[in-house]
Tab-separated table of C-alpha atoms in Angstrom:
chain	number	residue	atom	x	y	z
D	86	MET	CA	0.000	0.000	0.000
D	87	TYR	CA	1.410	3.362	-0.950
D	88	ALA	CA	-0.404	5.176	1.827
D	89	GLN	CA	0.363	3.311	5.019
D	90	LEU	CA	-0.318	5.440	8.046
D	91	VAL	CA	-2.821	8.047	7.019
D	92	LYS	CA	-4.161	9.932	9.996
D	93	SER	CA	-7.915	10.197	9.618
D	94	GLU	CA	-9.792	13.246	10.825
D	95	GLY	CA	-13.179	13.757	12.348
D	96	SER	CA	-14.440	10.371	13.486
D	97	LYS	CA	-17.990	11.167	14.605
D	98	THR	CA	-21.012	9.166	15.667
D	99	ARG	CA	-24.230	9.855	13.819
D	100	ASP	CA	-25.600	11.825	16.778
D	101	GLU	CA	-22.643	14.184	16.641
D	102	MET	CA	-22.992	14.844	12.908
D	103	THR	CA	-24.540	17.991	11.473
D	104	PRO	CA	-27.401	17.565	8.955
D	105	GLU	CA	-24.920	18.377	6.181
D	106	GLU	CA	-22.551	15.670	7.373
D	107	ILE	CA	-25.366	13.136	7.575
D	108	ALA	CA	-26.466	13.949	4.025
D	109	PHE	CA	-22.855	13.607	2.873
D	110	GLN	CA	-22.443	10.207	4.540
D	111	GLU	CA	-25.712	9.053	2.966
D	112	ARG	CA	-24.448	10.011	-0.481
D	113	ILE	CA	-21.334	7.920	0.118
D	114	ASP	CA	-23.397	5.013	1.443
D	115	ARG	CA	-25.473	5.119	-1.755
D	116	GLY	CA	-22.240	4.789	-3.739
D	117	GLU	CA	-22.323	8.305	-5.174
D	118	ARG	CA	-19.038	9.912	-6.193
D	119	ILE	CA	-18.019	13.176	-4.577
D	120	GLU	CA	-16.732	15.779	-7.042
D	121	PRO	CA	-14.313	18.684	-6.443
D	122	LYS	CA	-16.612	21.661	-5.966
D	123	GLU	CA	-19.210	19.823	-3.897
D	124	TRP	CA	-19.596	20.276	-0.159
D	125	MET	CA	-17.508	17.893	1.937
D	126	PRO	CA	-16.577	17.729	5.613
D	127	GLU	CA	-13.238	19.373	6.353
D	128	GLY	CA	-11.972	16.084	7.814
D	129	TYR	CA	-12.745	14.217	4.580
D	130	ARG	CA	-10.856	16.824	2.574
D	131	LYS	CA	-7.848	16.836	4.881
D	132	THR	CA	-7.644	13.058	5.129
D	133	LEU	CA	-7.840	12.734	1.354
D	134	ILE	CA	-5.094	15.313	0.816
D	135	ARG	CA	-2.904	13.352	3.199
D	136	GLN	CA	-3.653	10.005	1.565
D	137	MET	CA	-3.420	11.162	-2.055
D	138	GLY	CA	-0.330	13.236	-1.293
D	139	GLN	CA	1.367	10.262	0.342
D	140	HIS	CA	0.358	8.118	-2.605
D	141	ALA	CA	1.733	10.647	-5.135
D	142	HIS	CA	4.981	11.100	-3.192
D	143	SER	CA	5.434	7.313	-3.151
D	144	GLU	CA	5.169	7.160	-6.933
D	145	ILE	CA	7.749	9.921	-7.301
D	146	VAL	CA	10.221	8.670	-4.685
D	147	GLY	CA	9.640	5.148	-6.034
D	148	GLN	CA	11.488	6.152	-9.187
D	149	LEU	CA	14.752	6.435	-7.276
D	150	PRO	CA	15.511	2.797	-6.317
D	151	GLU	CA	14.740	1.696	-9.884
D	152	GLY	CA	16.439	4.640	-11.550
D	153	ASN	CA	19.585	3.307	-9.886
D	154	TRP	CA	19.581	0.434	-12.410
D	155	ILE	CA	18.685	2.206	-15.660
D	156	THR	CA	22.340	2.692	-16.589
D	157	ARG	CA	23.222	-0.834	-15.467
D	158	ALA	CA	20.424	-2.920	-16.951
D	159	PRO	CA	21.855	-6.121	-18.469
D	160	THR	CA	20.548	-5.561	-22.017
D	161	LEU	CA	19.358	-2.651	-24.121
D	162	GLU	CA	15.849	-4.110	-24.150
D	163	ARG	CA	15.747	-4.409	-20.343
D	164	LYS	CA	16.998	-0.850	-20.133
D	165	ALA	CA	14.277	0.462	-22.446
D	166	ILE	CA	11.623	-1.441	-20.471
D	167	LEU	CA	12.880	-0.170	-17.120
D	168	LEU	CA	13.014	3.365	-18.471
D	169	ALA	CA	9.375	3.066	-19.600
D	170	LYS	CA	8.376	1.745	-16.176
D	171	VAL	CA	10.113	4.554	-14.306
D	172	GLN	CA	8.482	7.051	-16.674
D	173	ASP	CA	5.108	5.512	-15.783
D	174	GLU	CA	5.822	6.088	-12.095
D	175	ALA	CA	6.440	9.770	-12.840
D	176	GLY	CA	3.138	9.852	-14.721
D	177	HIS	CA	1.314	8.170	-11.827
D	178	GLY	CA	2.697	10.746	-9.438
D	179	LEU	CA	1.467	13.532	-11.714
D	180	TYR	CA	-2.060	12.066	-12.083
D	181	LEU	CA	-2.289	11.908	-8.303
D	182	TYR	CA	-0.887	15.383	-7.652
D	183	SER	CA	-3.365	16.926	-10.066
D	184	ALA	CA	-6.224	14.936	-8.506
D	185	ALA	CA	-5.115	16.159	-5.051
D	186	GLU	CA	-4.993	19.735	-6.339
D	187	THR	CA	-8.752	19.651	-6.886
D	188	LEU	CA	-9.020	19.644	-3.071
D	189	GLY	CA	-7.501	23.109	-2.813
D	190	ILE	CA	-3.811	22.448	-2.258
D	191	SER	CA	-1.172	23.179	-4.900
D	192	ARG	CA	1.398	20.683	-6.147
D	193	ASP	CA	4.217	22.928	-4.987
D	194	GLU	CA	2.706	22.975	-1.499
D	195	LEU	CA	2.533	19.177	-1.495
D	196	LEU	CA	6.151	18.930	-2.642
D	197	GLU	CA	7.189	21.442	0.005
D	198	GLN	CA	5.599	19.207	2.665
D	199	LEU	CA	7.387	16.141	1.297
D	200	HIS	CA	10.727	17.928	1.278
D	201	SER	CA	10.312	19.262	4.804
D	202	GLY	CA	9.456	15.766	6.049
D	203	LYS	CA	5.923	16.775	7.057
D	204	MET	CA	4.407	14.333	4.565
D	205	LYS	CA	5.504	10.729	4.150
D	206	TYR	CA	5.976	8.252	1.329
D	207	SER	CA	5.833	4.472	1.442
D	208	SER	CA	8.402	2.821	3.719
D	209	ILE	CA	9.323	0.344	0.965
D	210	PHE	CA	11.362	2.899	-0.972
D	211	ASN	CA	13.781	3.334	1.894
D	212	TYR	CA	15.360	-0.019	1.128
D	213	PRO	CA	18.290	-0.245	-1.305
D	214	THR	CA	18.261	-2.037	-4.673
D	215	LEU	CA	21.600	-3.824	-4.493
D	216	THR	CA	21.450	-6.207	-7.467
D	217	TRP	CA	19.608	-6.540	-10.780
D	218	ALA	CA	17.426	-9.221	-9.155
D	219	ASP	CA	16.142	-6.513	-6.806
D	220	ILE	CA	14.578	-4.801	-9.828
D	221	GLY	CA	12.764	-8.070	-10.487
D	222	ALA	CA	11.669	-8.347	-6.856
D	223	VAL	CA	10.491	-4.737	-6.771
D	224	GLY	CA	8.302	-5.214	-9.858
D	225	TRP	CA	6.962	-8.570	-8.722
D	226	LEU	CA	6.407	-7.884	-5.010
D	227	VAL	CA	6.258	-4.114	-4.550
D	228	ASP	CA	4.144	-3.414	-7.613
D	229	GLY	CA	2.155	-6.559	-6.825
D	230	ALA	CA	1.359	-5.211	-3.351
D	231	ALA	CA	0.566	-1.799	-4.806
D	232	ILE	CA	-1.896	-3.315	-7.291
D	233	MET	CA	-3.590	-5.214	-4.459
D	234	ASN	CA	-4.245	-1.880	-2.786
D	235	GLN	CA	-5.005	0.166	-5.871
D	236	VAL	CA	-7.552	-2.038	-7.610
D	237	PRO	CA	-10.225	-1.500	-4.912
D	238	LEU	CA	-9.378	2.218	-4.808
D	239	GLN	CA	-10.820	2.544	-8.315
D	240	ARG	CA	-14.153	2.509	-6.450
D	241	THR	CA	-13.155	5.112	-3.887
D	242	SER	CA	-15.697	7.845	-3.123
D	243	TYR	CA	-13.716	10.839	-4.429
D	244	GLY	CA	-14.181	11.101	-8.199
D	245	PRO	CA	-10.792	12.510	-9.270
D	246	TYR	CA	-8.962	9.971	-7.077
D	247	ALA	CA	-10.979	7.047	-8.442
D	248	ARG	CA	-10.387	8.154	-12.033
D	249	ALA	CA	-6.637	8.530	-11.443
D	250	MET	CA	-6.616	5.011	-9.985
D	251	VAL	CA	-8.315	3.611	-13.091
D	252	ARG	CA	-5.548	5.007	-15.273
D	253	ILE	CA	-2.855	3.816	-12.892
D	254	CYS	CA	-4.220	0.275	-12.590
D	255	LYS	CA	-4.305	-0.100	-16.367
D	256	GLU	CA	-0.594	0.630	-16.503
D	257	GLU	CA	0.499	-1.103	-13.325
D	258	SER	CA	0.106	-4.700	-14.423
D	259	PHE	CA	2.867	-4.188	-17.000
D	260	HIS	CA	5.105	-3.310	-14.041
D	261	GLN	CA	4.413	-6.459	-12.100
D	262	ARG	CA	4.807	-8.669	-15.160
D	263	GLN	CA	8.137	-7.116	-16.131
D	264	GLY	CA	9.364	-7.788	-12.577
D	265	TYR	CA	8.215	-11.392	-12.635
D	266	ASP	CA	9.798	-11.808	-16.065
D	267	ILE	CA	13.160	-10.732	-14.609
D	268	MET	CA	12.688	-13.191	-11.720
D	269	MET	CA	11.851	-16.054	-14.118
D	270	LYS	CA	15.006	-15.391	-16.097
D	271	MET	CA	17.183	-15.202	-12.983
D	272	ALA	CA	15.609	-18.222	-11.287
D	273	ALA	CA	16.159	-20.331	-14.415
D	274	GLY	CA	19.719	-19.047	-14.863
D	275	THR	CA	23.060	-20.090	-13.375
D	276	PRO	CA	23.200	-21.129	-9.699
D	277	GLU	CA	24.657	-17.709	-8.927
D	278	GLN	CA	21.781	-15.950	-10.685
D	279	LYS	CA	19.222	-18.078	-8.887
D	280	ALA	CA	20.923	-17.322	-5.560
D	281	MET	CA	20.717	-13.631	-6.421
D	282	ALA	CA	16.960	-13.971	-7.063
D	283	GLN	CA	16.530	-15.804	-3.738
D	284	ASP	CA	18.504	-13.120	-1.939
D	285	ALA	CA	16.296	-10.396	-3.441
D	286	LEU	CA	13.167	-12.254	-2.296
D	287	ASN	CA	14.672	-12.665	1.180
D	288	ARG	CA	15.275	-8.956	1.523
D	289	PHE	CA	12.050	-7.673	-0.047
D	290	TRP	CA	9.521	-10.115	1.452
D	291	TYR	CA	8.912	-8.514	4.844
D	292	PRO	CA	9.230	-4.897	3.654
D	293	SER	CA	6.572	-5.785	1.037
D	294	LEU	CA	4.250	-7.117	3.753
D	295	MET	CA	4.762	-3.839	5.632
D	296	MET	CA	3.435	-1.902	2.636
D	297	PHE	CA	-0.129	-2.700	3.726
D	298	GLY	CA	0.389	-0.812	6.991
D	299	PRO	CA	0.079	-1.968	10.606
D	300	SER	CA	-2.159	-4.805	11.693
D	301	ASP	CA	-5.876	-3.961	11.946
D	302	LYS	CA	-5.797	-4.111	15.724
D	303	ASP	CA	-3.179	-1.315	15.722
D	304	SER	CA	-4.606	0.653	12.849
D	305	VAL	CA	-6.475	3.472	14.529
D	306	HIS	CA	-7.450	5.409	11.429
D	307	SER	CA	-9.156	2.719	9.396
D	308	ALA	CA	-12.755	2.976	10.589
D	309	GLN	CA	-13.425	6.580	9.556
D	310	SER	CA	-11.586	6.171	6.241
D	311	MET	CA	-13.624	3.057	5.487
D	312	ALA	CA	-16.881	4.846	6.318
D	313	TRP	CA	-15.873	7.550	3.867
D	314	LYS	CA	-14.864	4.887	1.315
D	315	ILE	CA	-11.411	6.309	0.845
D	316	LYS	CA	-10.150	3.000	2.145
D	317	ILE	CA	-11.978	-0.080	0.911
D	318	ASN	CA	-10.284	-3.055	2.576
D	319	THR	CA	-8.490	-3.410	5.899
D	320	ASN	CA	-4.704	-3.732	6.000
D	321	ASP	CA	-4.852	-7.363	7.141
D	322	GLU	CA	-7.346	-8.381	4.436
D	323	LEU	CA	-5.085	-7.042	1.712
D	324	ARG	CA	-1.942	-8.514	3.270
D	325	GLN	CA	-3.594	-11.955	3.421
D	326	LYS	CA	-4.666	-11.671	-0.212
D	327	PHE	CA	-1.159	-10.680	-1.228
D	328	VAL	CA	0.434	-13.652	0.554
D	329	ASP	CA	-2.066	-16.101	-0.941
D	330	GLN	CA	-1.443	-14.728	-4.414
D	331	THR	CA	2.340	-14.668	-4.108
D	332	VAL	CA	3.005	-18.153	-2.663
D	333	PRO	CA	2.271	-20.094	-5.884
D	334	GLN	CA	4.223	-17.511	-7.896
D	335	ALA	CA	7.289	-18.132	-5.714
D	336	GLU	CA	6.775	-21.890	-6.042
D	337	TYR	CA	6.770	-21.612	-9.814
D	338	LEU	CA	10.085	-19.769	-9.646
D	339	GLY	CA	11.513	-22.478	-7.363
D	340	LEU	CA	12.261	-19.844	-4.735
D	341	THR	CA	11.572	-20.091	-1.017
D	342	ILE	CA	9.638	-17.421	0.849
D	343	PRO	CA	11.762	-16.614	3.920
D	344	ASP	CA	9.150	-17.580	6.499
D	345	PRO	CA	9.357	-20.932	8.356
D	346	ASN	CA	5.795	-20.425	9.640
D	347	LEU	CA	4.278	-20.087	6.195
D	348	LYS	CA	1.740	-22.841	5.604
D	349	TRP	CA	-1.685	-23.387	4.083
D	350	ASN	CA	-4.526	-23.226	6.580
D	351	GLU	CA	-7.422	-25.254	5.183
D	352	GLU	CA	-9.857	-23.944	7.753
D	353	LYS	CA	-9.462	-20.257	6.918
D	354	GLY	CA	-8.804	-20.946	3.253
D	355	GLY	CA	-5.579	-18.940	3.304
D	356	HIS	CA	-1.972	-19.122	4.394
D	357	ASP	CA	-0.712	-18.619	7.916
D	358	PHE	CA	2.388	-16.463	7.885
D	359	SER	CA	4.712	-14.492	10.163
D	360	GLU	CA	4.080	-10.822	10.749
D	361	PRO	CA	6.872	-8.466	9.720
D	362	ASP	CA	8.925	-6.783	12.420
D	363	TRP	CA	6.706	-3.803	13.194
D	364	SER	CA	9.382	-2.014	15.192
D	365	GLU	CA	11.434	-1.928	11.988
D	366	PHE	CA	8.419	-0.520	10.124
D	367	PHE	CA	7.916	2.316	12.604
D	368	ALA	CA	11.648	3.071	12.592
D	369	VAL	CA	11.687	3.337	8.764
D	370	ILE	CA	8.565	5.528	8.767
D	371	ALA	CA	10.181	7.766	11.379
D	372	GLY	CA	13.111	8.332	9.033
D	373	ASN	CA	15.583	5.698	10.215
D	374	GLY	CA	15.513	3.210	7.334
D	375	PRO	CA	18.605	2.314	5.346
D	376	CYS	CA	17.995	4.890	2.594
D	377	ASN	CA	15.672	7.594	4.000
D	378	GLU	CA	18.308	10.273	3.949
D	379	GLU	CA	19.532	9.373	0.478
D	380	ARG	CA	16.010	9.292	-1.042
D	381	LEU	CA	14.797	12.555	0.427
D	382	GLY	CA	18.181	14.147	-0.262
D	383	ALA	CA	17.921	13.186	-3.947
D	384	ARG	CA	14.387	14.614	-4.144
D	385	VAL	CA	15.310	17.934	-2.533
D	386	LYS	CA	18.453	18.233	-4.675
D	387	ALA	CA	16.498	17.603	-7.900
D	388	TRP	CA	13.931	20.215	-6.881
D	389	ASP	CA	16.503	22.839	-5.867
D	390	ASP	CA	18.770	22.216	-8.844
D	391	GLY	CA	15.785	22.522	-11.205
D	392	ALA	CA	14.607	25.857	-9.800
D	393	TRP	CA	16.550	28.006	-12.302
D	394	PHE	CA	15.106	25.936	-15.154
D	395	ARG	CA	11.496	26.169	-13.961
D	396	ASP	CA	11.896	29.908	-13.373
D	397	GLY	CA	13.580	30.366	-16.766
D	398	LEU	CA	10.742	28.666	-18.657
D	399	MET	CA	8.208	30.737	-16.746
D	400	ALA	CA	10.079	33.983	-17.493
D	401	HIS	CA	10.239	33.013	-21.170
D	402	ALA	CA	6.498	32.274	-21.235
D	403	GLU	CA	5.671	35.606	-19.584
D	404	LYS	CA	7.901	37.521	-21.973
D	405	ALA	CA	6.389	35.813	-25.012
D	406	ALA	CA	2.881	36.522	-23.691
D	407	SER	CA	3.589	40.216	-23.149
D	408	ARG	CA	5.139	40.446	-26.631
D	409	ARG	CA	1.997	38.903	-28.137
D	410	HIS	CA	-0.076	41.285	-26.089
D	411	ALA	CA	1.894	44.308	-27.374
D	412	ALA	CA	1.532	43.160	-30.982
D	413	GLU	CA	-2.254	42.922	-30.729
P	214	MET	CA	7.841	26.971	-2.054
P	215	SER	CA	8.604	28.724	-5.298
P	216	LYS	CA	6.364	31.717	-5.946
P	217	ASN	CA	6.766	30.923	-9.610
P	218	GLU	CA	4.474	27.919	-9.751
P	219	TRP	CA	3.653	26.908	-13.321
P	220	PRO	CA	-0.012	27.475	-14.187
P	221	LEU	CA	-2.446	24.569	-14.357
P	222	TRP	CA	-3.857	23.335	-17.684
P	223	GLU	CA	-6.794	21.048	-18.376
P	224	ILE	CA	-6.003	18.378	-20.948
P	225	PHE	CA	-8.413	17.032	-23.566
P	226	ILE	CA	-7.506	14.124	-25.840
P	227	ARG	CA	-9.167	12.824	-28.989
P	228	GLY	CA	-8.801	9.083	-28.619
P	229	GLN	CA	-9.508	8.147	-32.218
P	230	HIS	CA	-10.468	9.926	-35.397
P	231	GLY	CA	-14.177	10.637	-35.350
P	232	LEU	CA	-14.519	10.957	-31.568
P	233	ASN	CA	-14.779	14.078	-29.414
P	234	HIS	CA	-11.879	15.344	-27.370
P	235	ARG	CA	-12.388	14.144	-23.817
P	236	HIS	CA	-11.107	15.570	-20.560
P	237	VAL	CA	-8.374	13.288	-19.169
P	238	GLY	CA	-6.860	15.322	-16.346
P	239	SER	CA	-4.646	18.312	-15.746
P	240	LEU	CA	-0.993	19.267	-15.475
P	241	HIS	CA	1.344	22.183	-14.871
P	242	ALA	CA	3.287	23.890	-17.653
P	243	PRO	CA	4.761	27.344	-18.226
P	244	ASP	CA	2.907	27.906	-21.519
P	245	ALA	CA	0.534	26.253	-23.990
P	246	GLU	CA	3.276	24.748	-26.109
P	247	MET	CA	4.940	23.093	-23.132
P	248	ALA	CA	1.519	21.987	-21.876
P	249	ILE	CA	1.010	20.045	-25.126
P	250	ARG	CA	4.464	18.485	-24.884
P	251	ASN	CA	3.906	17.509	-21.255
P	252	ALA	CA	0.416	16.201	-22.042
P	253	ARG	CA	1.917	13.929	-24.663
P	254	ASP	CA	4.295	12.434	-22.057
P	255	VAL	CA	1.817	12.283	-19.192
P	256	TYR	CA	-1.392	11.216	-20.938
P	257	THR	CA	-0.484	9.447	-24.205
P	258	ARG	CA	2.343	7.046	-23.358
P	259	ARG	CA	0.336	4.152	-24.786
P	260	ASN	CA	-1.091	5.568	-27.961
P	261	GLU	CA	-4.167	6.980	-26.244
P	262	GLY	CA	-4.698	9.805	-28.670
P	263	VAL	CA	-4.484	11.427	-32.075
P	264	SER	CA	-4.965	15.037	-30.963
P	265	ILE	CA	-4.500	17.134	-27.806
P	266	TRP	CA	-6.221	20.297	-26.587
P	267	VAL	CA	-4.849	22.261	-23.650
P	268	VAL	CA	-6.894	24.936	-21.868
P	269	PRO	CA	-5.769	27.130	-18.947
P	270	SER	CA	-7.715	25.814	-15.946
P	271	ASN	CA	-8.679	29.317	-14.885
P	272	ALA	CA	-10.358	29.875	-18.279
P	273	ILE	CA	-12.985	27.241	-17.487
P	274	THR	CA	-16.266	28.338	-15.952
P	275	ALA	CA	-18.133	25.482	-14.324
P	276	SER	CA	-21.732	25.234	-13.162
P	277	SER	CA	-22.037	25.060	-9.419
P	278	PRO	CA	-23.136	21.775	-7.817
P	279	SER	CA	-25.838	23.710	-5.907
P	280	GLU	CA	-27.422	24.710	-9.238
P	281	LYS	CA	-27.939	21.074	-10.182
P	282	GLY	CA	-31.659	21.212	-9.424
P	283	PRO	CA	-32.635	24.385	-11.281
P	284	LEU	CA	-30.390	23.497	-14.240
P	285	PHE	CA	-31.270	19.893	-14.868
P	286	GLU	CA	-34.571	19.040	-13.204
P	287	PRO	CA	-36.751	20.801	-15.804
P	288	ALA	CA	-35.715	18.170	-18.358
P	289	ASN	CA	-37.075	15.361	-16.138
P	290	SER	CA	-40.709	16.150	-16.858
P	291	LYS	CA	-40.284	16.412	-20.627
P	292	VAL	CA	-40.327	12.751	-21.501
P	293	TYR	CA	-41.933	13.551	-24.866
P	294	ARG	CA	-38.468	14.599	-26.020
P	295	HIS	CA	-37.627	10.896	-26.289
P	296	PRO	CA	-38.885	8.970	-29.340
P	297	THR	CA	-40.110	6.076	-27.177
P	298	PHE	CA	-42.795	8.407	-25.740
P	299	PHE	CA	-44.887	7.886	-28.888
P	300	ASP	CA	-46.655	4.608	-29.674
P	301	ILE	CA	-46.526	3.946	-33.389
P	302	PRO	CA	-48.354	0.844	-34.685
P	303	ASP	CA	-46.061	-1.945	-35.924
P	304	VAL	CA	-47.829	-2.029	-39.273
P	305	VAL	CA	-46.466	1.428	-40.045
P	306	GLY	CA	-42.983	-0.053	-40.186
P	307	HIS	CA	-39.711	1.274	-38.873
P	308	MET	CA	-39.779	4.933	-37.924
């Protein structure tokens, strides 16, 4: 999940709601979409900005671990594919920023909050991509987990968000397939290549499980977000679905999921599995993961270094406009 | 935050020849020419279009959601505007 710990505002019982708030909740319960200029509770607006902003930031920061391998991809074809995937992530970030802007916050303000550390991005991107197999694991597991979260969000209550998710989901399955394709190649390669694939799975398995956010019993913000339909499934539901989907895919590759407790549970119709280390999750979210500093540093540097260019294009546009104006 | 934020543009794409341009989203760009270039990269990476329109967002005037009733309800009672309102005998043939 690209939005893991979204603080939800304004949890109210029906008795505490104003007539406007009740009417709003009824619209959502009927499955109506909320559109930008319509009335909405301040808490709904703020929670959505936080969630969509976090989602957009994750797409943008998510380019960095993969961008690391563009110049080192093993073949020209792999390089072109990876480049296209990273370009998609930039596009996904832009769809989401512009959808968030309909809630009355500008993209520059959102970026400012990312750069100052006020807004977060997904914990997963604070792990390094050490080998080419990691690019496979990221596509297969990280994009796989993201899809699990994003498919239900196509039905989310806020129109611009839902429409952005439709576009994103269409493009995302290419990402997961290209990752799995890399893993198939590596797993069927030399013993060293297969070991590399196994190592990538070992390192990305638990961080991928963390993407869905804390366990339901510790997830204090879920109830209000689910009532507003900006969150459709609970964290644990999605995590379970992800594990059940991924186990046979790992089996096909001949790789072992690094969890001795992983086994099929006939009774619940799903796998039992070990929880990730949640203290690690909270440490990474708080800024103490292996790559937090590097990722945010790269973002801030790109933004600062690009300032003269953005300003230059704007100055050129203004000059051209005033020249046209004078000629009229 | 830079005070020089690029203006926002609404993007419309004609998916295929013969169809209308359709709103697909928005983006920031310094001017119309750059907006078209950016729209090509952001919204047509998979052959989604044959033509792009860009319009400054602040040039769009939208109806207000609170006007929904007065604007659209009058049409509800005018069912005779639909051809199925009229019963034409089968013997007359297709009409």
